Amino acid sequence: MELLMAIVAGLLFTAAIYLILSRSLIKVVLGTGLLSHGAHLFILTMGGLGGSAPPVLADGAGDFADPLPQALILTAIVISFGVTAFILVLAYRTYAVHETDDLSLMKGNDEHD
Amino acid sequence: MNMINLLLFPVIIPFFTAILLLFFKEQVRVQRVLTVIGLSAGIVSALALVSKVKQDGIQSLTLGSWPAPFGITMVSDMLSALLVTTTLIITLLIAIYSFSSIGVERERYFYYSAMLFMITGVNGAFTTGDIFNMFVFFEVLLIASYLLIVLGGEKRQLRESIKYILVNVISSAFFVITIAYLYSVVGTLNMADIGEKIASIGQPPILSVIGVLMMLVFGIKAGIFPLYFWMPGSYAAPPVPVLALFGALLTKVGVYAIMRIDTLFFVSDLAFTHTILLVLALLTIVAGCIGALAYFDLKQIIIYNILIAIGVILFGVAQMNEPGMQGAIFYLLHDMLIKGALFLLIGIIIFVTGTSNLREMGGLIKTHPTLGWMYLIAAFGLAGIPPLSGFAGKLLIIEGGFTQGHLFGTIIILASSLVVLLSVIRIFLYAFWGEPRPLKTTDRSVYRRMMVPAVLLVALSVVYGVGTEWIYPYVSDAARVLLDPDSYITAVLKE
């Protein structure tokens, strides 16, 4: 199971890198979304996929899943959610001001070399 | 009075001040007063923390009274106490500078809140003893810095913010992945506990890989070669007080993290990890030197000087011997002060001349002599002329390099000092000497108010240089903890 999850996370990273290297700003933002999905899936996998019961104290359940990676993911998810919301608004503003979403047209270097 | 919570004060005082500031959006004057009060209270608590750590050794506190590896531990050794103090002092002076330079429009849109949230993140990252908590504090400071870099919404700011944020999002994802790897190998997140577990299994190759991944993550934050490409563009976009804040503090958090990780975790295979660090440090210096000489833009010259300083500090860290480590700490504190001072001074030069192009200015010494001589002192301090602040650190780093037999690298460090001096003196020659150029009429009283914090920061760096003898015991305490990770582990796990 861990092997399969590792391969899936790897595919997510591949797709994320491909999208981040593209020219269109919105594709880059989608790439960062896939990147954080990959990272979150990866924490879950590396925490070990053992344990049959959810980490809730209940009668009779002895074999819990590791609760720590789940707490880490929850933290990482809200952080990346906040950052993604910020990037989307920033991308919108940048599109409005620069009138393009092509990153290669946003070069404009410093005036004094 | 029981003061076990003292080490949290430098983190939570800016935090609560920032929250309070959110309620006074339109009252700029109230915001300014609260900012100064909050930061001053923070400085007092940080100084108390330094004397407490000096007296009683490493302070550690596990939140919620859980036993050590299971809760989040905050640890203040001498290095983090000194860094926290320096951070708060620099921020206070930059805040005062902002009063007369940032403009009411930006102040009304949560400028000071963002500044204080950023300081919360910076101080938290310096104080934490938990690797995932460090990630969270990194995000706190990064998200506040995203706001600071884009606040104002000029065309150039928007363009550069996109790049800055993308680079940091990617490096944060790497940080999460690295923590996941580390957790699967050692099964703990407490830094002292990780250090102990790694020492007991003797650093198998997977841990060297994780060590390199960590260096990649923090190298992006710190701007080391070849991961510095985002820095020159992004740092030049925001207004000068923000640039000063970033230049003095943000990259140094990455440097601190590398120092902590490479002295606490990855000490079993020095030949591998520390050789990589050594080579990257030297390449960073070379890249910084090339950039510092190539530009005719005030901001770019000083920004590339950040790179050189980071290379010098990491070269000291890579030696892993006493003089090298002491030198690195001396130089780290010096560099925070002097970069803050230099950015504030060039901000005043830009304010007076209305341009950051060296070719368009000249003869300022006739109209602004104080500015000129202050800049010269700061420039000499940066280059490390003996009575000033950069000397002691670089001397110790060079001693460390020679002791370790890194002859070639040490010569590069010495040669880089000349390049640093040349690059900043060039600003002095172009801007202050030569034919006076017509200046746009500026308000003398604003100029004087901007000078006060800048002069204070330069004076502080001079005191730091002259008072080396007095600061040395603190730095030597800090270096001892870094070179003896067992003392850190024992203090946290209380065995």
Coordinates of C-alpha atoms in Angstrom, one line a residue:
Chain A
M1 CA 0.0 0.0 0.0
E2 CA 2.8 2.4 0.9
L3 CA 4.5 1.7 -2.4
L4 CA 1.3 2.5 -4.4
M5 CA 0.9 5.7 -2.4
A6 CA 4.5 6.7 -2.9
I7 CA 4.0 6.3 -6.7
V8 CA 0.8 8.3 -6.6
A9 CA 2.6 11.1 -4.7
G10 CA 5.4 10.9 -7.2
L11 CA 3.0 11.4 -10.1
L12 CA 1.4 14.4 -8.3
F13 CA 4.9 15.9 -7.9
T14 CA 5.6 15.3 -11.6
A15 CA 2.4 17.0 -12.7
A16 CA 3.0 19.8 -10.2
I17 CA 6.5 20.5 -11.5
Y18 CA 5.3 20.3 -15.1
L19 CA 2.6 22.9 -14.4
I20 CA 4.8 25.2 -12.4
L21 CA 7.2 25.4 -15.3
S22 CA 4.5 26.5 -17.7
R23 CA 4.0 30.1 -18.9
S24 CA 0.4 30.7 -17.8
L25 CA 0.0 32.1 -14.3
I26 CA -3.1 30.1 -13.5
K27 CA -1.5 26.8 -14.5
V28 CA 1.3 27.6 -12.1
V29 CA -1.2 28.2 -9.3
L30 CA -2.8 24.9 -10.1
G31 CA 0.6 23.3 -10.0
T32 CA 1.1 24.6 -6.4
G33 CA -2.2 23.0 -5.5
L34 CA -1.0 19.7 -6.8
L35 CA 2.3 20.1 -5.1
S36 CA 0.6 20.6 -1.7
H37 CA -1.7 17.6 -2.4
G38 CA 1.4 15.5 -3.1
A39 CA 3.1 16.7 0.1
H40 CA 0.1 16.0 2.3
L41 CA -0.4 12.5 0.8
F42 CA 3.3 12.0 1.4
I43 CA 3.1 12.8 5.1
L44 CA 0.3 10.4 5.5
T45 CA 2.2 7.7 3.7
M46 CA 5.5 8.2 5.6
G47 CA 3.6 8.1 8.9
G48 CA 2.8 4.5 8.0
L49 CA -0.5 3.2 6.8
G50 CA -1.0 0.7 9.6
G51 CA -3.7 0.7 12.1
S52 CA -7.3 -0.4 11.5
A53 CA -9.2 2.0 13.8
P54 CA -9.5 5.8 13.4
P55 CA -7.6 7.6 16.2
V56 CA -10.7 8.1 18.4
L57 CA -10.8 6.6 21.8
A58 CA -13.6 4.0 21.7
D59 CA -14.4 0.8 23.4
G60 CA -12.8 -2.3 22.0
A61 CA -10.5 -0.6 19.4
G62 CA -6.9 -1.4 20.1
D63 CA -5.0 -0.8 16.8
F64 CA -5.2 2.9 16.1
A65 CA -3.8 4.7 13.1
D66 CA -0.9 7.1 14.0
P67 CA -2.7 10.4 15.0
L68 CA 0.4 12.6 14.7
P69 CA 0.7 12.7 10.8
Q70 CA -3.0 13.5 10.6
A71 CA -2.6 16.5 12.9
L72 CA 0.4 17.6 10.8
I73 CA -1.6 17.4 7.6
L74 CA -4.5 19.3 9.1
T75 CA -2.1 22.1 10.0
A76 CA -0.4 22.0 6.6
I77 CA -3.8 22.0 4.8
V78 CA -5.0 25.2 6.4
I79 CA -1.7 26.9 5.8
S80 CA -1.6 26.0 2.1
F81 CA -5.3 27.0 1.8
G82 CA -4.5 30.5 3.2
V83 CA -1.5 30.8 0.9
T84 CA -3.4 29.6 -2.1
A85 CA -6.2 32.0 -1.5
F86 CA -3.7 34.8 -1.3
I87 CA -1.9 33.7 -4.5
L88 CA -5.2 33.6 -6.4
V89 CA -6.1 37.1 -5.4
L90 CA -2.6 38.3 -6.2
A91 CA -2.8 36.6 -9.6
Y92 CA -6.1 38.3 -10.3
R93 CA -4.6 41.7 -9.3
T94 CA -1.5 41.1 -11.3
Y95 CA -3.6 40.1 -14.3
A96 CA -5.6 43.3 -14.0
V97 CA -2.5 45.6 -13.7
H98 CA -0.2 43.9 -16.1
E99 CA -3.0 42.9 -18.5
T100 CA -1.4 39.5 -19.2
D101 CA -1.2 36.1 -17.5
D102 CA 1.9 35.1 -19.5
L103 CA 4.8 34.9 -17.0
S104 CA 7.4 35.3 -19.7
L105 CA 5.9 38.7 -20.5
M106 CA 6.4 39.8 -16.9
K107 CA 10.1 40.1 -17.1
G108 CA 10.7 43.8 -16.9
N109 CA 14.2 44.0 -15.3
D110 CA 15.6 46.7 -13.1
E111 CA 16.3 50.0 -14.8
H112 CA 19.9 50.5 -13.6
D113 CA 22.4 47.8 -14.6
Chain B
M1 CA 7.8 35.2 40.9
N2 CA 8.0 32.1 38.7
M3 CA 9.4 33.2 35.4
I4 CA 9.4 29.9 33.4
N5 CA 7.4 31.6 30.7
L6 CA 9.9 34.3 30.1
L7 CA 11.2 32.7 26.9
L8 CA 7.8 33.0 25.3
F9 CA 7.5 36.8 25.9
P10 CA 9.6 37.9 22.8
V11 CA 7.2 35.7 20.7
I12 CA 3.8 36.6 22.2
I13 CA 4.3 40.3 23.0
P14 CA 4.6 41.2 19.3
F15 CA 1.8 38.7 18.5
F16 CA -0.7 40.3 20.9
T17 CA 0.4 43.8 19.9
A18 CA -0.3 42.9 16.2
I19 CA -3.8 41.6 17.1
L20 CA -4.5 44.8 19.0
L21 CA -3.4 46.9 16.1
L22 CA -6.0 45.3 13.9
F23 CA -8.6 47.3 15.8
F24 CA -7.1 50.7 15.0
K25 CA -7.1 50.6 11.2
E26 CA -7.8 54.3 10.7
Q27 CA -6.0 55.8 13.8
V28 CA -2.4 55.8 12.4
R29 CA -1.1 57.7 15.5
V30 CA -2.5 55.1 17.9
Q31 CA -0.9 52.4 15.7
R32 CA 2.5 54.0 15.9
V33 CA 2.4 54.5 19.7
L34 CA 1.2 50.9 20.2
T35 CA 3.9 49.5 17.9
V36 CA 6.7 51.4 19.8
I37 CA 5.3 50.3 23.2
G38 CA 4.9 46.7 22.1
L39 CA 8.4 46.4 20.6
S40 CA 10.0 48.2 23.6
A41 CA 8.3 45.7 26.0
G42 CA 9.5 42.9 23.7
I43 CA 13.1 44.3 23.9
V44 CA 12.9 44.5 27.8
S45 CA 11.7 40.9 28.0
A46 CA 14.4 39.7 25.5
L47 CA 17.1 41.4 27.5
A48 CA 15.8 39.8 30.7
L49 CA 15.9 36.5 28.8
V50 CA 19.5 37.0 27.8
S51 CA 20.6 37.6 31.4
K52 CA 18.5 34.6 32.6
V53 CA 20.1 32.3 30.0
K54 CA 23.5 33.7 30.9
Q55 CA 22.9 33.0 34.6
D56 CA 21.0 29.7 34.5
G57 CA 21.9 28.1 31.2
I58 CA 19.5 26.9 28.5
Q59 CA 15.9 27.6 29.2
S60 CA 13.4 25.1 27.9
L61 CA 9.6 25.0 28.3
T62 CA 7.3 22.3 27.0
L63 CA 3.9 23.8 26.5
G64 CA 1.0 22.4 28.5
S65 CA 3.3 20.6 30.9
W66 CA 3.6 17.5 28.8
P67 CA 6.8 15.5 29.2
A68 CA 9.5 16.7 26.8
P69 CA 9.4 14.7 23.5
F70 CA 5.6 14.6 23.5
G71 CA 4.6 18.3 23.6
I72 CA 5.9 21.3 21.7
T73 CA 9.1 22.5 23.4
M74 CA 10.3 26.0 23.2
V75 CA 14.1 26.3 23.8
S76 CA 16.1 29.4 24.4
D77 CA 19.8 28.9 24.4
M78 CA 22.2 31.9 24.2
L79 CA 22.2 31.9 20.3
S80 CA 18.4 32.2 20.1
A81 CA 18.2 34.7 23.0
L82 CA 20.8 37.0 21.3
L83 CA 19.1 36.7 17.9
V84 CA 15.6 37.4 19.4
T85 CA 17.0 40.6 21.1
T86 CA 18.7 41.8 17.9
T87 CA 15.6 41.2 15.9
L88 CA 13.4 43.2 18.2
I89 CA 15.9 46.1 18.4
I90 CA 16.2 46.3 14.6
T91 CA 12.5 46.1 14.2
L92 CA 11.9 48.9 16.6
L93 CA 14.3 51.2 14.8
I94 CA 12.8 50.3 11.4
A95 CA 9.3 50.9 12.7
I96 CA 10.4 54.4 13.8
Y97 CA 12.0 55.0 10.4
S98 CA 8.7 53.9 8.8
F99 CA 6.8 56.7 10.6
S100 CA 8.3 59.3 8.3
S101 CA 8.9 57.2 5.2
I102 CA 6.3 54.6 4.5
G103 CA 3.3 56.9 3.9
V104 CA -0.1 57.0 5.6
E105 CA -1.8 55.0 2.8
R106 CA 0.3 51.9 3.6
E107 CA 0.1 52.5 7.4
R108 CA -3.7 52.4 7.2
Y109 CA -3.6 49.0 5.5
F110 CA -2.2 47.0 8.4
Y111 CA 1.5 47.7 7.7
Y112 CA 2.5 47.6 11.4
S113 CA 0.4 44.5 12.1
A114 CA 2.1 42.7 9.3
M115 CA 5.5 43.8 10.6
L116 CA 4.7 42.5 14.1
F117 CA 3.3 39.2 12.8
M118 CA 6.4 38.8 10.9
I119 CA 8.5 39.4 14.0
T120 CA 6.3 36.8 15.8
G121 CA 7.3 34.3 13.2
V122 CA 10.9 35.2 13.2
N123 CA 11.3 35.1 17.0
G124 CA 9.2 31.9 17.1
A125 CA 11.5 30.3 14.5
F126 CA 14.5 31.3 16.6
T127 CA 13.0 29.9 19.8
T128 CA 11.2 26.7 18.8
G129 CA 12.5 23.3 19.7
D130 CA 10.2 21.3 17.4
I131 CA 10.8 20.8 13.7
F132 CA 7.1 21.0 12.6
N133 CA 6.5 24.0 14.8
M134 CA 9.5 25.6 13.1
F135 CA 7.7 25.0 9.8
V136 CA 4.6 26.7 11.2
F137 CA 6.6 29.7 12.4
F138 CA 8.2 29.9 9.0
E139 CA 4.8 30.1 7.4
V140 CA 3.8 32.8 9.9
L141 CA 6.7 35.0 8.9
L142 CA 6.3 34.2 5.2
I143 CA 2.6 35.0 5.0
A144 CA 3.3 38.3 6.8
S145 CA 6.1 39.0 4.5
Y146 CA 3.9 38.3 1.5
L147 CA 1.6 41.1 2.7
L148 CA 4.6 43.5 3.3
I149 CA 6.1 42.8 -0.1
V150 CA 2.9 43.5 -2.1
L151 CA 1.4 46.2 0.1
G152 CA 0.9 49.3 -2.0
G153 CA 0.2 47.2 -5.2
E154 CA 2.6 49.0 -7.6
K155 CA 3.1 47.2 -10.9
R156 CA 6.6 46.1 -10.1
Q157 CA 5.6 45.0 -6.6
L158 CA 2.9 42.7 -8.0
R159 CA 5.3 41.2 -10.5
E160 CA 8.0 40.5 -8.0
S161 CA 5.6 39.2 -5.3
I162 CA 4.3 36.5 -7.6
K163 CA 7.9 35.2 -8.0
Y164 CA 8.7 35.6 -4.3
I165 CA 5.5 33.7 -3.2
L166 CA 5.9 30.9 -5.8
V167 CA 9.5 30.3 -4.7
N168 CA 8.5 30.2 -1.0
V169 CA 5.5 28.0 -1.6
I170 CA 7.7 25.5 -3.4
S171 CA 10.3 25.6 -0.6
S172 CA 7.6 25.2 2.0
A173 CA 6.3 22.1 0.2
F174 CA 9.9 20.8 0.3
F175 CA 10.0 21.5 4.0
V176 CA 6.9 19.4 4.6
I177 CA 8.2 16.6 2.5
T178 CA 11.5 16.7 4.4
I179 CA 9.8 16.5 7.7
A180 CA 7.8 13.6 6.5
Y181 CA 11.0 11.7 5.5
L182 CA 12.6 12.6 8.9
Y183 CA 9.5 11.5 10.8
S184 CA 9.4 8.1 9.0
V185 CA 13.1 7.5 9.9
V186 CA 13.2 8.7 13.5
G187 CA 9.5 8.8 14.5
T188 CA 9.7 12.0 16.5
L189 CA 9.4 15.8 15.8
N190 CA 11.2 17.2 18.9
M191 CA 14.5 18.5 17.8
A192 CA 16.5 17.4 20.8
D193 CA 14.9 14.0 20.5
I194 CA 15.7 13.8 16.8
G195 CA 19.3 14.7 17.6
E196 CA 19.6 12.0 20.2
K197 CA 17.9 9.3 17.9
I198 CA 20.2 10.2 14.9
A199 CA 23.3 10.0 17.2
S200 CA 22.2 6.6 18.3
I201 CA 21.7 5.2 14.8
G202 CA 24.8 6.9 13.5
Q203 CA 23.5 8.7 10.4
P204 CA 22.8 6.0 7.8
P205 CA 22.8 7.4 4.1
I206 CA 19.1 8.2 4.2
L207 CA 19.8 10.8 6.9
S208 CA 22.5 12.4 4.8
V209 CA 19.9 12.7 2.0
I210 CA 17.5 14.3 4.5
G211 CA 20.4 16.6 5.5
V212 CA 20.9 17.7 2.0
L213 CA 17.1 18.2 1.6
M214 CA 17.1 20.4 4.7
M215 CA 20.0 22.4 3.2
L216 CA 17.9 22.9 0.1
V217 CA 14.9 24.1 2.0
F218 CA 16.8 26.5 4.3
G219 CA 19.1 27.4 1.5
I220 CA 16.2 28.8 -0.5
K221 CA 15.1 30.8 2.5
A222 CA 18.7 32.0 3.2
G223 CA 19.6 32.6 -0.4
I224 CA 22.7 30.5 -0.8
F225 CA 24.2 29.6 -4.2
P226 CA 22.6 28.3 -6.4
L227 CA 19.2 29.0 -4.7
Y228 CA 19.5 32.8 -4.4
F229 CA 18.1 33.7 -7.9
W230 CA 14.8 35.0 -6.4
M231 CA 16.4 37.5 -4.0
P232 CA 17.8 40.4 -6.0
G233 CA 14.5 41.0 -7.9
S234 CA 12.1 40.4 -5.0
Y235 CA 14.0 42.5 -2.4
A236 CA 14.3 45.5 -4.7
A237 CA 10.6 45.8 -5.3
P238 CA 9.1 46.8 -1.9
P239 CA 9.7 50.2 -0.2
V240 CA 13.0 50.7 1.7
P241 CA 11.8 50.0 5.3
V242 CA 10.4 46.6 4.2
L243 CA 13.6 45.9 2.3
A244 CA 15.6 46.7 5.4
L245 CA 13.4 44.4 7.5
F246 CA 13.7 41.6 4.9
G247 CA 17.4 42.1 4.4
A248 CA 18.3 42.2 8.1
L249 CA 16.0 39.4 9.3
L250 CA 14.4 37.0 6.8
T251 CA 17.5 35.4 5.3
K252 CA 19.1 35.2 8.7
V253 CA 16.3 32.9 9.8
G254 CA 17.3 30.4 7.1
V255 CA 21.0 30.8 8.2
Y256 CA 20.0 30.1 11.9
A257 CA 18.0 27.0 10.8
I258 CA 21.0 25.7 8.9
M259 CA 23.3 26.4 11.9
R260 CA 20.9 24.6 14.3
I261 CA 20.2 21.6 12.0
D262 CA 23.8 21.1 11.0
T263 CA 25.1 21.2 14.6
L264 CA 22.3 19.2 16.3
F265 CA 21.2 16.6 13.7
F266 CA 23.8 15.9 11.1
V267 CA 27.0 15.7 13.0
S268 CA 27.9 12.1 12.4
D269 CA 29.0 12.4 8.8
L270 CA 30.8 15.8 8.7
A271 CA 32.9 14.9 5.7
F272 CA 29.8 14.8 3.6
T273 CA 27.3 17.4 4.8
H274 CA 29.8 20.0 6.0
T275 CA 31.9 19.8 2.8
I276 CA 28.8 20.5 0.8
L277 CA 28.1 23.5 3.1
L278 CA 31.6 24.7 2.8
V279 CA 31.6 24.6 -1.0
L280 CA 28.2 26.2 -1.3
A281 CA 29.2 29.0 1.1
L282 CA 32.3 29.9 -1.0
L283 CA 30.3 29.8 -4.2
T284 CA 27.7 32.1 -2.5
I285 CA 30.5 34.6 -1.7
V286 CA 31.7 34.5 -5.3
A287 CA 28.2 35.0 -6.7
G288 CA 27.6 37.9 -4.3
C289 CA 30.9 39.6 -5.1
I290 CA 30.1 39.5 -8.8
G291 CA 26.7 41.0 -8.3
A292 CA 27.9 43.6 -5.9
L293 CA 30.4 44.9 -8.4
A294 CA 28.2 44.6 -11.5
Y295 CA 25.4 47.0 -10.5
F296 CA 25.1 50.8 -10.5
D297 CA 21.9 50.5 -8.4
L298 CA 22.1 51.3 -4.7
K299 CA 19.6 48.6 -3.7
Q300 CA 21.2 45.9 -5.8
I301 CA 24.7 46.5 -4.4
I302 CA 23.6 46.1 -0.8
I303 CA 21.3 43.1 -1.7
Y304 CA 24.3 41.3 -3.2
N305 CA 26.2 42.1 -0.1
I306 CA 23.6 40.1 1.9
L307 CA 24.7 37.1 -0.2
I308 CA 28.4 37.6 0.6
A309 CA 27.6 37.9 4.4
I310 CA 25.6 34.7 4.3
G311 CA 28.4 32.9 2.6
V312 CA 30.9 34.1 5.2
I313 CA 28.7 33.0 8.1
L314 CA 28.1 29.6 6.7
F315 CA 31.8 29.2 6.0
G316 CA 32.3 29.8 9.7
V317 CA 29.6 27.2 10.6
A318 CA 31.1 24.6 8.2
Q319 CA 34.4 24.6 10.1
M320 CA 32.7 23.1 13.2
N321 CA 35.5 24.3 15.5
E322 CA 35.3 26.9 18.3
P323 CA 36.7 30.0 16.6
G324 CA 34.8 29.3 13.4
M325 CA 31.5 28.9 15.3
Q326 CA 32.1 32.0 17.5
G327 CA 33.0 34.0 14.5
A328 CA 29.9 32.9 12.7
I329 CA 27.7 34.0 15.6
F330 CA 29.6 37.3 15.9
Y331 CA 29.2 37.9 12.2
L332 CA 25.6 37.0 12.1
L333 CA 24.6 39.5 14.8
H334 CA 26.9 42.2 13.2
D335 CA 25.4 41.6 9.8
M336 CA 21.8 42.0 11.0
L337 CA 22.7 45.3 12.6
I338 CA 24.8 46.7 9.7
K339 CA 22.4 45.6 6.9
G340 CA 19.6 47.3 8.8
A341 CA 21.7 50.4 9.1
L342 CA 22.9 50.4 5.4
F343 CA 19.4 49.9 4.0
L344 CA 18.0 52.7 6.1
L345 CA 20.9 55.0 5.0
I346 CA 20.5 54.2 1.3
G347 CA 16.8 54.7 1.8
I348 CA 17.6 58.3 2.9
I349 CA 20.0 58.7 -0.1
I350 CA 17.1 57.7 -2.4
F351 CA 14.7 60.0 -0.6
V352 CA 17.1 62.9 -1.0
T353 CA 18.2 62.3 -4.6
G354 CA 14.9 60.8 -5.8
T355 CA 16.8 58.0 -7.7
S356 CA 18.6 54.8 -6.9
N357 CA 20.9 55.1 -9.9
L358 CA 24.5 55.9 -8.9
R359 CA 25.2 57.6 -12.2
E360 CA 22.6 60.3 -11.5
M361 CA 23.9 61.5 -8.1
G362 CA 26.9 63.3 -6.8
G363 CA 28.2 65.9 -4.3
L364 CA 25.8 65.0 -1.5
I365 CA 28.6 65.6 1.1
K366 CA 28.2 69.4 0.6
T367 CA 24.5 69.4 1.5
H368 CA 24.1 66.3 3.7
P369 CA 27.4 65.8 5.6
T370 CA 26.0 63.8 8.5
L371 CA 24.5 61.3 6.1
G372 CA 27.8 61.0 4.3
W373 CA 29.9 60.3 7.3
M374 CA 27.4 57.9 8.8
Y375 CA 27.3 56.0 5.5
L376 CA 31.1 55.9 5.5
I377 CA 31.2 54.5 9.1
A378 CA 28.6 51.9 8.2
A379 CA 30.5 51.0 5.0
F380 CA 33.8 50.5 7.0
G381 CA 31.9 48.5 9.5
L382 CA 30.5 46.2 6.8
A383 CA 34.0 45.6 5.4
G384 CA 35.4 44.8 8.8
I385 CA 37.9 47.7 9.5
P386 CA 39.3 46.9 13.0
P387 CA 37.6 49.0 15.6
L388 CA 34.2 48.5 13.9
S389 CA 31.7 45.7 14.2
G390 CA 32.6 43.4 11.2
F391 CA 36.2 42.8 12.4
A392 CA 36.0 40.4 15.3
G393 CA 33.6 37.9 13.6
K394 CA 35.6 37.7 10.4
L395 CA 38.9 37.4 12.3
L396 CA 37.5 34.4 14.2
I397 CA 36.1 32.8 11.1
I398 CA 39.5 33.2 9.4
E399 CA 41.2 31.7 12.4
G400 CA 38.7 28.8 12.3
G401 CA 39.4 28.3 8.6
F402 CA 43.2 28.2 9.0
T403 CA 42.9 25.9 12.0
Q404 CA 40.8 23.5 9.9
G405 CA 43.3 23.7 7.1
H406 CA 41.0 25.3 4.6
L407 CA 43.6 27.6 3.2
F408 CA 42.0 28.4 -0.2
G409 CA 38.6 29.1 1.2
T410 CA 40.0 31.4 3.9
I411 CA 41.8 33.4 1.3
I412 CA 38.5 33.8 -0.6
I413 CA 36.9 35.2 2.6
L414 CA 39.8 37.7 2.9
A415 CA 39.6 38.7 -0.7
S416 CA 35.8 39.1 -0.5
S417 CA 36.3 41.8 2.2
L418 CA 38.1 43.9 -0.4
V419 CA 35.3 43.4 -2.9
V420 CA 32.7 44.4 -0.2
L421 CA 34.7 47.5 0.6
L422 CA 35.1 48.4 -3.0
S423 CA 31.4 47.9 -3.7
V424 CA 30.2 50.1 -0.8
I425 CA 32.9 52.8 -1.2
R426 CA 31.9 53.1 -4.9
I427 CA 28.5 54.2 -3.6
F428 CA 30.3 56.8 -1.3
L429 CA 32.4 58.1 -4.2
Y430 CA 29.6 58.4 -6.7
A431 CA 26.9 59.7 -4.3
F432 CA 28.8 62.0 -1.9
W433 CA 31.9 63.2 -3.9
G434 CA 32.1 64.7 -7.3
E435 CA 30.0 67.4 -8.9
P436 CA 26.8 68.3 -7.0
R437 CA 23.7 67.4 -9.0
P438 CA 20.5 69.4 -8.6
L439 CA 18.4 67.8 -5.9
K440 CA 14.6 67.8 -5.8
T441 CA 13.5 69.9 -2.9
T442 CA 12.8 67.7 0.1
D443 CA 11.5 68.4 3.5
R444 CA 14.5 68.9 5.9
S445 CA 12.5 67.9 8.9
V446 CA 11.5 64.6 7.4
Y447 CA 15.1 64.0 6.5
R448 CA 16.1 64.7 10.1
R449 CA 13.4 62.3 11.5
M450 CA 14.6 59.6 9.1
M451 CA 18.2 60.1 10.2
V452 CA 17.5 59.4 13.9
P453 CA 16.9 55.6 13.7
A454 CA 19.6 55.2 11.0
V455 CA 22.2 57.0 13.2
L456 CA 21.1 55.0 16.2
L457 CA 21.6 51.7 14.3
V458 CA 25.0 52.8 13.1
A459 CA 25.9 53.8 16.6
L460 CA 24.7 50.5 17.9
S461 CA 26.9 48.7 15.4
V462 CA 29.9 50.8 16.5
V463 CA 29.3 49.9 20.1
Y464 CA 29.0 46.3 19.1
G465 CA 32.4 46.5 17.5
V466 CA 34.1 48.5 20.2
G467 CA 32.5 46.4 23.0
T468 CA 33.6 43.0 21.6
E469 CA 35.3 42.2 24.9
W470 CA 32.0 42.7 26.7
I471 CA 29.9 40.7 24.2
Y472 CA 32.4 37.8 23.9
P473 CA 31.3 35.8 26.9
Y474 CA 27.7 35.7 25.5
V475 CA 28.9 34.6 22.1
S476 CA 31.2 32.0 23.5
D477 CA 28.3 30.6 25.5
A478 CA 26.2 30.4 22.3
A479 CA 29.0 28.7 20.4
R480 CA 29.6 26.1 23.2
V481 CA 26.0 24.9 23.0
L482 CA 26.2 24.6 19.2
L483 CA 29.4 22.6 19.4
D484 CA 28.2 20.4 22.2
P485 CA 24.7 19.2 21.2
D486 CA 24.5 17.0 24.2
S487 CA 24.1 20.0 26.5
Y488 CA 21.1 21.1 24.3
I489 CA 19.6 17.6 24.4
T490 CA 20.0 17.2 28.1
A491 CA 18.5 20.6 28.8
V492 CA 15.4 19.7 26.8
L493 CA 14.9 16.1 27.7
K494 CA 16.0 16.6 31.3
E495 CA 17.6 13.3 31.8

